[in-house]
Tab-separated table of C-alpha atoms in Angstrom:
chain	number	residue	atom	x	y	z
A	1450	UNK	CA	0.000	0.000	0.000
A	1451	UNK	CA	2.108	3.161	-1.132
A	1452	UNK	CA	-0.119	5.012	1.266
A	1453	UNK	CA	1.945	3.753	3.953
A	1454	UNK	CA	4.957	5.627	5.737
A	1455	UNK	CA	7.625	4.729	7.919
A	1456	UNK	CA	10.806	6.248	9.110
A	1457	UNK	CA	13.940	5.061	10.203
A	1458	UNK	CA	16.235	6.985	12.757
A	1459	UNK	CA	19.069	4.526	13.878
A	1460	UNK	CA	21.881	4.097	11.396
A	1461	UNK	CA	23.095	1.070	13.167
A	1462	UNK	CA	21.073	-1.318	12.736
A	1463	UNK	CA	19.961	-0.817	8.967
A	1464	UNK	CA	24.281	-1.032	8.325
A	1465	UNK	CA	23.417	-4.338	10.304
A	1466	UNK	CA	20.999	-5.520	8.030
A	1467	UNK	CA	22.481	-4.364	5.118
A	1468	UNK	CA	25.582	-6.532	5.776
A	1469	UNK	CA	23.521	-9.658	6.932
A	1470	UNK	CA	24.440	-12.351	4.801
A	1471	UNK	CA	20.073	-13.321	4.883
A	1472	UNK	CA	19.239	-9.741	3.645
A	1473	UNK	CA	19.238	-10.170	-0.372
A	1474	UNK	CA	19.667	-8.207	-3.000
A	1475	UNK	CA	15.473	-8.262	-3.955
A	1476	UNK	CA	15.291	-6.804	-0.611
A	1477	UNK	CA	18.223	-4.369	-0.725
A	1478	UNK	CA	16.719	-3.067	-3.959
A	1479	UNK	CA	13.007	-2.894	-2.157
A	1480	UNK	CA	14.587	-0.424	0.886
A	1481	UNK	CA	15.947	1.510	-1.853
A	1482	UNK	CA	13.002	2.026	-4.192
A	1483	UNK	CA	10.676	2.640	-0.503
A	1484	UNK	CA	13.104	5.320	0.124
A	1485	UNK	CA	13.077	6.528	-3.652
A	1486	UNK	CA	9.593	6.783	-3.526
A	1487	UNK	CA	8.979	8.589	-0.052
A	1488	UNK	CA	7.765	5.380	1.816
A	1489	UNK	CA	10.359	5.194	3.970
A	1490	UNK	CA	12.581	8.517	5.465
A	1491	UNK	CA	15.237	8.394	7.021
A	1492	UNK	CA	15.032	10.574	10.122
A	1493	UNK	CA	18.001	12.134	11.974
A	1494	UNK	CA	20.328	9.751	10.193
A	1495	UNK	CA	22.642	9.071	13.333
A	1496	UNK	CA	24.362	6.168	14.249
A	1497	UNK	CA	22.299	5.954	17.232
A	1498	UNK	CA	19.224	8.143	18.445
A	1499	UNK	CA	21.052	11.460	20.088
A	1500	UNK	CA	19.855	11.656	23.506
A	1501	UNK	CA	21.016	13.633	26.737
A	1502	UNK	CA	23.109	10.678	27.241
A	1503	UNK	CA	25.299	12.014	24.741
A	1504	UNK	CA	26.426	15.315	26.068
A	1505	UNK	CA	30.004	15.803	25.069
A	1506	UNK	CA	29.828	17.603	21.565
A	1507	UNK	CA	32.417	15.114	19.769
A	1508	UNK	CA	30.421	12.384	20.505
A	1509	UNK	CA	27.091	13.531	19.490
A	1510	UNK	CA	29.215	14.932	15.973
A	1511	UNK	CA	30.969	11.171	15.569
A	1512	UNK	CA	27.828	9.543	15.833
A	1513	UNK	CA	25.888	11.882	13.055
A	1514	UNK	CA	29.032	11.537	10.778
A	1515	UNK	CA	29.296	7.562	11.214
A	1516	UNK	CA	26.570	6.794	9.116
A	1517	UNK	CA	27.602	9.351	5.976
A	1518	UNK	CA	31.014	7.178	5.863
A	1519	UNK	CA	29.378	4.073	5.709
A	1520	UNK	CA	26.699	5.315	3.309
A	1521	UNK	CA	29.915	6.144	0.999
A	1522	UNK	CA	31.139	2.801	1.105
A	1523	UNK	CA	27.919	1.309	0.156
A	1524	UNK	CA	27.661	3.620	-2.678
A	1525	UNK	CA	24.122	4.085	-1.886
């Protein structure tokens, strides 16, 4: 149903899925039309969910620039 919607926030665990040796490439290429099409948004896009856990500034930047790296190497 393309009315559907669902966002994603932590980075972590889709870069777990993604390298998952059970996640195929049919479903690698679904994720990527869902988020082509504006089914699925990515949200935040931090390693983790930033939280007042995270309070020293280097932290909080390492974790938002994690993903981008990885997103580069899977030449998404």
């Amino acid at each position: 149903d393309s009315r559907r919607k669902f966002i994603w926030e932590e980075m972590s665990y889709l870069e777990r899925w993604w390298r998952d040796p059970s996640t195929t490439d049919v479903m690698k290429d679904t994720f990527i039309n869902l988020v082509q099409n504006g089914q699925l948004e990515i949200v935040g896009g931090g390693w983790v969910m930033n939280d007042e856990a995270n309070s020293h500034y280097y932290a909080i930047i390492e974790q938002i620039i994690m993903p981008d790296i990885w997103w580069l190497i899977v030449e998404l």
